[in-house]
Short mmCIF file of C-alpha atoms in Angstrom, two decimals:
data_model
loop_
_atom_site.label_atom_id
_atom_site.label_comp_id
_atom_site.label_asym_id
_atom_site.label_seq_id
_atom_site.Cartn_x
_atom_site.Cartn_y
_atom_site.Cartn_z
CA MET E 473 0.00 0.00 0.00
CA ILE E 474 2.91 2.28 0.71
CA TYR E 475 3.80 2.05 -2.98
CA LEU E 476 0.39 3.36 -3.94
CA GLN E 477 0.89 6.27 -1.59
CA ILE E 478 4.34 6.98 -3.00
CA ALA E 479 2.99 6.83 -6.54
CA ALA E 480 0.17 9.21 -5.64
CA ASN E 481 2.59 11.63 -4.01
CA GLY E 482 4.79 11.51 -7.07
CA LEU E 483 1.86 12.16 -9.36
CA VAL E 484 0.69 15.13 -7.35
CA LEU E 485 4.14 16.69 -7.13
CA GLY E 486 4.78 15.82 -10.76
CA GLY E 487 1.64 17.70 -11.74
CA LEU E 488 3.11 20.79 -10.14
CA TYR E 489 6.40 20.34 -11.96
CA ALA E 490 4.56 19.71 -15.21
CA CYS E 491 2.92 23.12 -14.90
CA ILE E 492 6.37 24.66 -14.56
CA ALA E 493 7.76 22.60 -17.42
CA VAL E 494 4.97 23.67 -19.78
CA GLY E 495 5.97 27.30 -19.35
CA PHE E 496 9.63 26.47 -19.90
CA SER E 497 8.82 24.39 -22.95
CA LEU E 498 6.72 27.18 -24.44
CA VAL E 499 9.51 29.72 -24.15
CA TRP E 500 12.03 27.30 -25.58
CA GLY E 501 9.83 26.07 -28.38
CA VAL E 502 8.34 29.35 -29.50
CA LEU E 503 11.16 31.77 -28.80
CA ASN E 504 14.08 29.37 -29.13
CA VAL E 505 15.43 30.76 -25.86
CA ILE E 506 16.46 28.40 -23.07
CA ASN E 507 15.24 30.45 -20.18
CA ILE E 508 17.28 29.63 -17.09
CA LEU E 509 15.55 32.57 -15.45
CA HIS E 510 12.31 30.59 -15.41
CA GLY E 511 12.75 29.02 -11.98
CA THR E 512 13.71 32.29 -10.34
CA PHE E 513 10.63 33.92 -11.82
CA ILE E 514 8.49 31.19 -10.31
CA VAL E 515 10.04 31.76 -6.90
CA LEU E 516 9.45 35.49 -7.31
CA GLY E 517 5.80 34.79 -8.08
CA SER E 518 5.58 32.65 -4.96
CA TYR E 519 7.03 35.50 -2.92
CA ILE E 520 4.43 37.85 -4.35
CA ALA E 521 1.72 35.41 -3.30
CA TYR E 522 3.27 35.00 0.13
CA PHE E 523 3.55 38.70 0.88
CA ALA E 524 0.11 39.40 -0.55
CA TYR E 525 -1.32 36.82 1.83
CA VAL E 526 0.70 37.76 4.91
CA HIS E 527 0.50 41.54 4.64
CA ALA E 528 -2.69 42.20 2.71
CA GLY E 529 -4.63 39.03 3.42
CA ILE E 530 -5.18 38.35 -0.25
CA HIS E 531 -5.91 34.71 -0.87
CA PRO E 532 -3.29 32.97 -3.06
CA PHE E 533 -6.05 32.07 -5.42
CA ILE E 534 -6.67 35.76 -6.11
CA SER E 535 -3.07 36.93 -5.95
CA VAL E 536 -2.37 34.63 -8.89
CA VAL E 537 -3.73 37.39 -11.10
CA ILE E 538 -1.51 40.02 -9.47
CA ALA E 539 1.59 37.85 -9.66
CA GLY E 540 0.81 36.90 -13.25
CA GLY E 541 0.47 40.53 -14.28
CA ALA E 542 3.59 41.64 -12.42
CA LEU E 543 5.69 38.84 -13.84
CA TYR E 544 4.33 39.47 -17.30
CA ALA E 545 5.54 43.06 -17.03
CA LEU E 546 8.93 41.98 -15.72
CA GLY E 547 9.33 39.25 -18.31
CA HIS E 548 8.37 41.60 -21.11
CA ALA E 549 10.79 44.25 -19.85
CA ILE E 550 13.66 41.77 -19.66
CA HIS E 551 12.85 40.37 -23.07
CA ALA E 552 12.50 43.72 -24.80
CA GLY E 553 15.41 45.37 -23.01
CA ILE E 554 18.04 42.65 -22.78
CA ILE E 555 17.29 39.38 -24.53
CA ASN E 556 16.11 40.94 -27.79
CA ARG E 557 19.57 42.42 -28.29
CA VAL E 558 21.07 38.98 -28.81
CA ILE E 559 18.00 37.05 -29.93
CA ALA E 560 19.58 36.19 -33.29
CA ALA E 561 22.71 34.74 -31.67
CA PRO E 562 23.16 30.98 -31.16
CA VAL E 563 21.01 29.45 -28.45
CA LEU E 564 24.01 29.00 -26.17
CA ILE E 565 24.44 32.76 -25.95
CA THR E 566 20.89 33.39 -24.79
CA LEU E 567 21.22 30.46 -22.38
CA THR E 568 24.30 32.00 -20.81
CA LEU E 569 22.66 35.41 -20.78
CA THR E 570 19.58 34.15 -18.96
CA PHE E 571 21.87 32.31 -16.58
CA GLY E 572 23.60 35.60 -15.79
CA LEU E 573 20.25 37.29 -15.28
CA ASP E 574 19.23 34.38 -13.10
CA LEU E 575 22.27 34.90 -10.88
CA ILE E 576 21.44 38.58 -10.53
CA LEU E 577 17.75 38.10 -9.73
CA ASN E 578 18.49 35.15 -7.47
CA ASN E 579 21.02 37.12 -5.48
CA ALA E 580 18.75 40.15 -5.30
CA MET E 581 15.94 38.02 -3.89
CA LEU E 582 18.34 36.41 -1.43
CA VAL E 583 19.38 39.82 -0.16
CA ALA E 584 15.83 41.17 -0.11
CA PHE E 585 13.95 38.20 1.35
CA THR E 586 16.79 36.27 3.09
CA ALA E 587 17.08 32.49 2.74
CA ASN E 588 14.46 31.71 5.37
CA TYR E 589 11.94 29.03 4.65
CA ARG E 590 8.44 30.46 4.36
CA SER E 591 5.10 29.04 3.46
CA ILE E 592 1.53 30.16 3.38
CA ASN E 593 -0.63 28.71 6.14
CA LEU E 594 -4.17 29.20 5.01
CA ALA E 595 -6.70 30.32 7.58
CA HIS E 596 -9.07 27.74 6.13
CA PRO E 597 -6.93 24.77 5.15
CA LEU E 598 -8.04 22.47 2.38
CA GLY E 599 -7.67 19.34 4.42
CA THR E 600 -6.76 15.90 3.19
CA LEU E 601 -8.28 13.90 0.40
CA GLU E 602 -8.79 10.24 1.22
CA ILE E 603 -9.15 7.81 -1.66
CA GLY E 604 -9.19 4.28 -0.31
CA PRO E 605 -5.82 3.66 1.32
CA VAL E 606 -4.23 6.74 -0.25
CA PHE E 607 -4.10 10.13 1.42
CA LEU E 608 -3.56 13.28 -0.62
CA PRO E 609 -2.98 16.81 0.68
CA GLY E 610 -5.76 19.05 -0.62
CA ASP E 611 -3.62 22.02 -1.61
CA ARG E 612 -1.31 19.86 -3.68
CA VAL E 613 -4.20 18.29 -5.49
CA ALA E 614 -5.62 21.73 -6.13
CA ALA E 615 -2.25 22.79 -7.51
CA MET E 616 -2.22 19.82 -9.83
CA ALA E 617 -5.79 20.24 -10.99
CA GLU E 618 -5.53 23.97 -11.33
CA HIS E 619 -7.74 23.98 -14.40
CA ASP E 620 -10.68 23.11 -12.29
CA ALA E 621 -9.68 25.64 -9.68
CA ALA E 622 -11.47 28.27 -11.72
CA ASP E 623 -14.80 27.33 -10.18
CA ASP E 624 -16.03 29.12 -7.13
CA ARG E 625 -14.76 26.82 -4.43
CA ALA E 626 -12.79 29.71 -3.05
CA GLY E 627 -10.94 27.74 -0.42
CA HIS E 628 -8.70 26.08 -2.94
CA ALA E 629 -5.19 27.39 -3.05
CA ALA E 630 -2.58 26.15 -5.42
CA LYS E 631 0.46 28.06 -4.44
CA PRO E 632 3.34 28.07 -6.83
CA ALA E 633 1.80 26.08 -9.62
CA GLN E 634 -0.47 28.82 -10.76
CA HIS E 635 2.31 31.33 -10.74
CA ALA E 636 4.43 28.98 -12.69
CA ASP E 637 1.79 28.57 -15.30
CA HIS E 638 0.95 32.22 -15.42
CA GLU E 639 4.52 33.10 -15.83
CA GLY E 640 4.76 30.69 -18.69
CA PHE E 641 1.76 32.14 -20.40
CA ALA E 642 2.88 35.64 -19.69
CA GLU E 643 6.19 35.11 -21.38
CA GLU E 644 4.43 33.71 -24.34
CA ALA E 645 3.02 37.09 -25.37
CA PRO E 646 6.34 38.60 -26.49
CA ALA E 647 6.80 35.45 -28.50
CA VAL E 648 3.73 36.31 -30.50
CA GLU E 649 5.20 39.67 -31.27
CA ARG E 650 8.40 38.12 -32.46
CA ARG E 651 6.72 35.61 -34.66
CA ASN E 652 5.11 38.40 -36.58
CA GLY E 653 8.51 40.01 -37.04
CA LYS E 654 10.55 39.93 -40.17
CA ASP E 655 12.84 37.03 -39.28
CA ASP E 656 10.13 34.43 -39.42
CA ALA E 657 12.46 31.97 -41.10
CA GLN E 658 14.42 31.70 -37.90
CA GLN E 659 11.32 30.69 -36.06
CA ARG E 660 10.63 27.67 -38.17
CA PRO E 661 12.79 25.16 -36.29
CA GLY E 662 11.32 26.33 -33.03
CA ARG E 663 7.84 26.04 -34.43
CA ALA E 664 8.41 22.52 -35.63
CA ARG E 665 9.63 21.58 -32.20
CA HIS E 666 6.57 23.17 -30.75
CA GLN E 667 4.31 21.13 -32.94
CA ARG E 668 6.13 18.03 -31.83
CA ALA E 669 5.50 19.08 -28.27
CA ASP E 670 1.85 19.47 -29.13
CA ALA E 671 1.54 15.82 -29.87
CA GLU E 672 2.73 15.06 -26.39
CA GLY E 673 0.05 16.78 -24.44
CA ASP E 674 -3.28 18.41 -25.02
CA ARG E 675 -2.34 21.02 -22.41
CA VAL E 676 0.24 22.50 -24.70
CA ASP E 677 -2.16 22.06 -27.56
CA ALA E 678 -4.74 24.20 -25.84
CA VAL E 679 -2.17 26.90 -25.29
CA HIS E 680 -1.23 26.68 -28.92
CA ALA E 681 -4.84 27.19 -29.93
CA HIS E 682 -4.96 30.14 -27.58
CA ARG E 683 -2.11 31.75 -29.35
CA ASP E 684 -3.50 31.07 -32.77
CA ASN E 685 -6.66 32.85 -31.75
CA GLY E 686 -4.61 35.98 -31.64
CA ALA E 687 -3.66 35.90 -28.01
CA ALA E 688 -1.38 38.89 -28.28
CA ASN E 689 -3.59 40.24 -25.56
CA PRO E 690 -1.85 39.19 -22.34
CA ALA E 691 -5.18 38.91 -20.58
CA VAL E 692 -6.23 36.21 -22.97
CA ALA E 693 -2.82 34.57 -22.90
CA GLN E 694 -2.89 34.33 -19.15
CA GLU E 695 -6.24 32.66 -18.90
CA PRO E 696 -5.74 28.97 -18.09
CA PRO E 697 -7.27 26.93 -20.89
CA MET P 1152 43.61 19.61 6.45
CA ARG P 1153 42.31 16.27 5.35
CA ARG P 1154 38.81 15.75 4.12
CA SER P 1155 37.29 12.33 3.90
CA VAL P 1156 34.06 13.50 2.29
CA ILE P 1157 33.50 15.09 -1.07
CA ASP P 1158 30.42 17.22 -0.91
CA PRO P 1159 28.79 17.17 -4.36
CA PRO P 1160 27.49 20.75 -4.19
CA ASP P 1161 31.07 21.88 -3.52
CA VAL P 1162 32.80 20.15 -6.38
CA PHE P 1163 29.99 19.84 -8.91
CA ASP P 1164 28.45 23.24 -8.49
CA VAL P 1165 26.55 24.67 -11.43
CA LEU P 1166 28.66 27.79 -11.18
CA LEU P 1167 31.72 25.63 -11.66
CA ALA P 1168 30.29 24.51 -14.98
CA ILE P 1169 29.47 28.02 -16.11
CA LYS P 1170 32.70 29.70 -15.03
CA PRO P 1171 34.95 28.21 -17.75
CA LEU P 1172 32.38 29.41 -20.25
CA VAL P 1173 32.58 32.92 -18.85
CA MET P 1174 36.38 32.80 -18.83
CA VAL P 1175 36.42 31.91 -22.50
CA MET P 1176 33.89 34.57 -23.40
CA LEU P 1177 35.82 37.13 -21.41
CA GLY P 1178 39.17 36.28 -22.96
CA GLY P 1179 38.08 35.60 -26.50
CA LEU P 1180 36.47 32.78 -28.44
CA GLY P 1181 38.78 30.86 -30.75
CA THR P 1182 42.01 32.26 -29.34
CA ILE P 1183 44.82 30.50 -27.48
CA PHE P 1184 45.72 33.06 -24.87
CA GLY P 1185 42.21 34.46 -24.52
CA PRO P 1186 40.89 31.88 -22.05
CA ALA P 1187 44.04 32.17 -19.92
CA ILE P 1188 43.69 35.93 -19.77
CA GLY P 1189 39.96 35.60 -19.17
CA ALA P 1190 40.54 33.16 -16.30
CA LEU P 1191 43.04 35.52 -14.75
CA ILE P 1192 40.70 38.48 -14.93
CA LEU P 1193 37.65 36.54 -13.78
CA ILE P 1194 39.34 34.97 -10.78
CA ALA P 1195 40.94 38.25 -9.77
CA PHE P 1196 37.57 39.97 -9.98
CA GLU P 1197 35.91 37.14 -8.14
CA GLU P 1198 38.38 37.27 -5.26
CA PHE P 1199 37.89 41.00 -5.07
CA VAL P 1200 34.12 40.60 -4.89
CA TRP P 1201 34.36 37.76 -2.36
CA ARG P 1202 36.51 39.91 -0.13
CA ASN P 1203 34.56 43.14 -0.34
CA LEU P 1204 30.95 42.39 -1.33
CA LEU P 1205 30.28 38.95 0.05
CA THR P 1206 26.49 39.09 -0.08
CA ILE P 1207 26.30 39.89 -3.77
CA HIS P 1208 29.10 37.81 -5.24
CA ALA P 1209 26.72 35.70 -7.34
CA ALA P 1210 25.07 38.80 -8.72
CA ALA P 1211 28.51 40.18 -9.60
CA LEU P 1212 29.20 37.13 -11.73
CA GLY P 1213 25.78 37.57 -13.30
CA VAL P 1214 26.54 41.18 -14.13
CA ILE P 1215 29.83 40.14 -15.75
CA ILE P 1216 28.01 37.58 -17.89
CA VAL P 1217 25.31 40.01 -19.00
CA VAL P 1218 27.74 42.84 -19.75
CA LEU P 1219 30.04 40.47 -21.64
CA ILE P 1220 27.30 39.11 -23.84
CA LEU P 1221 25.74 42.47 -24.55
CA PHE P 1222 28.81 44.64 -25.02
CA LEU P 1223 31.84 42.39 -25.53
CA PRO P 1224 30.59 39.31 -27.37
CA ASN P 1225 33.98 38.40 -28.85
CA GLY P 1226 36.09 38.88 -25.74
CA ILE P 1227 39.15 40.88 -24.91
CA VAL P 1228 41.85 39.34 -27.11
CA PRO P 1229 40.05 39.79 -30.47
CA LEU P 1230 39.18 43.33 -29.39
CA LEU P 1231 42.82 44.13 -28.64
CA ARG P 1232 43.88 42.50 -31.88
CA GLU P 1233 41.43 44.63 -33.82
CA ARG P 1234 42.63 47.76 -32.08
CA LEU P 1235 46.25 46.93 -32.87
CA ALA P 1236 45.45 46.22 -36.49
CA ARG P 1237 43.58 49.49 -36.80
CA ARG P 1238 46.42 51.40 -35.21
CA GLY P 1239 48.92 49.75 -37.53
CA LYS P 1240 47.02 50.65 -40.66
CA PRO P 1241 47.32 54.47 -40.83
CA ALA P 1242 50.96 54.46 -39.77
#
C-alpha cells in the first residue's frame, strides 16, 4: 500500500512540476530561448503570493492574477530590453545570458527576502483527500488540478503552480510579437519543435490554440485553458 | 587539512560549470591566450568581490556575464587584436 501512496505523491508533485515545465517548454519552443531565469521567476511569483497573503490578506487564489500581471511586465521588460539584443545569436548565448540574469535576480531576492523558509498557512486549510488507502494533501491536489480551480470553491489554493503557469503564459506574449517580425524563417525550427511538443500533451495544444486565436492580448494569454 | 568526504554541491556546483564558459567569453572565443587571460581576470575579480561584497558575489558574476554578452561578445583578445590592427594601418 505504501507504494500506492508513493505513486500518488509523485503524481501530485509531478503535476506541479509539469505546470512549470509547460511554461519552460513554451519559451524554448516558440522563442528558441532556453530560459534559465524561469525558476527564479516562479520563486518570485511565490514571494508575491506569500507577501500578498501575509500583509494584505489576499488569498493565493486571487493573488495569482496580481503575480501573473507583475511577472508578465517583468518578463516583457527583460525580453525587450536585454534578450532581444542577442535574440539572433546561437542558443548558447541566450542560455548564458539568462543564466547571468538568473544569478542577478536570485542574489537580489536572497538579499531582499533572506534564505528563510516560508510558506503560506491558510486560515481555512483544504484538508486531506482520502481515496481508499491513499491520502492526498488538498492544496497539492488543487495545484495539480488547477484547471478546475477556476470554479467558485474559493478555499482552494494552489500556491506556486499557478504562478508557474501564469509566468509561462505571460512570457508567451512577447513570443507572439516576435513571430510576426521579419525574421520568421528563424522561427521555423522552433515552431516545428513546438508542434512536436503538441503531440505530447493536449495542455500545450490548448495553449497553442490560444495563441492562434490571436492571443497577443496578455489577458487572454494568461487565462488557463 | 584532510577531508574524507566530497560534498557534491562543492565540487559539482553549477557555477563551476558556467565559469569556464565565462572565462572563454571574457578572454576571446577561438584564441589560445584568450581563455588564460579571461581566467586571470575573472578569478581576480571574483576574489575582489568575495573579499569586499560577500552578499552579492553571485550577482557580480551575473553582471559580468550580461555585460560580456551584450557589449563584448567576442572577448578581450580579439578586441585588442582589432585595435592593434587598426592602429597599424594608418601608420
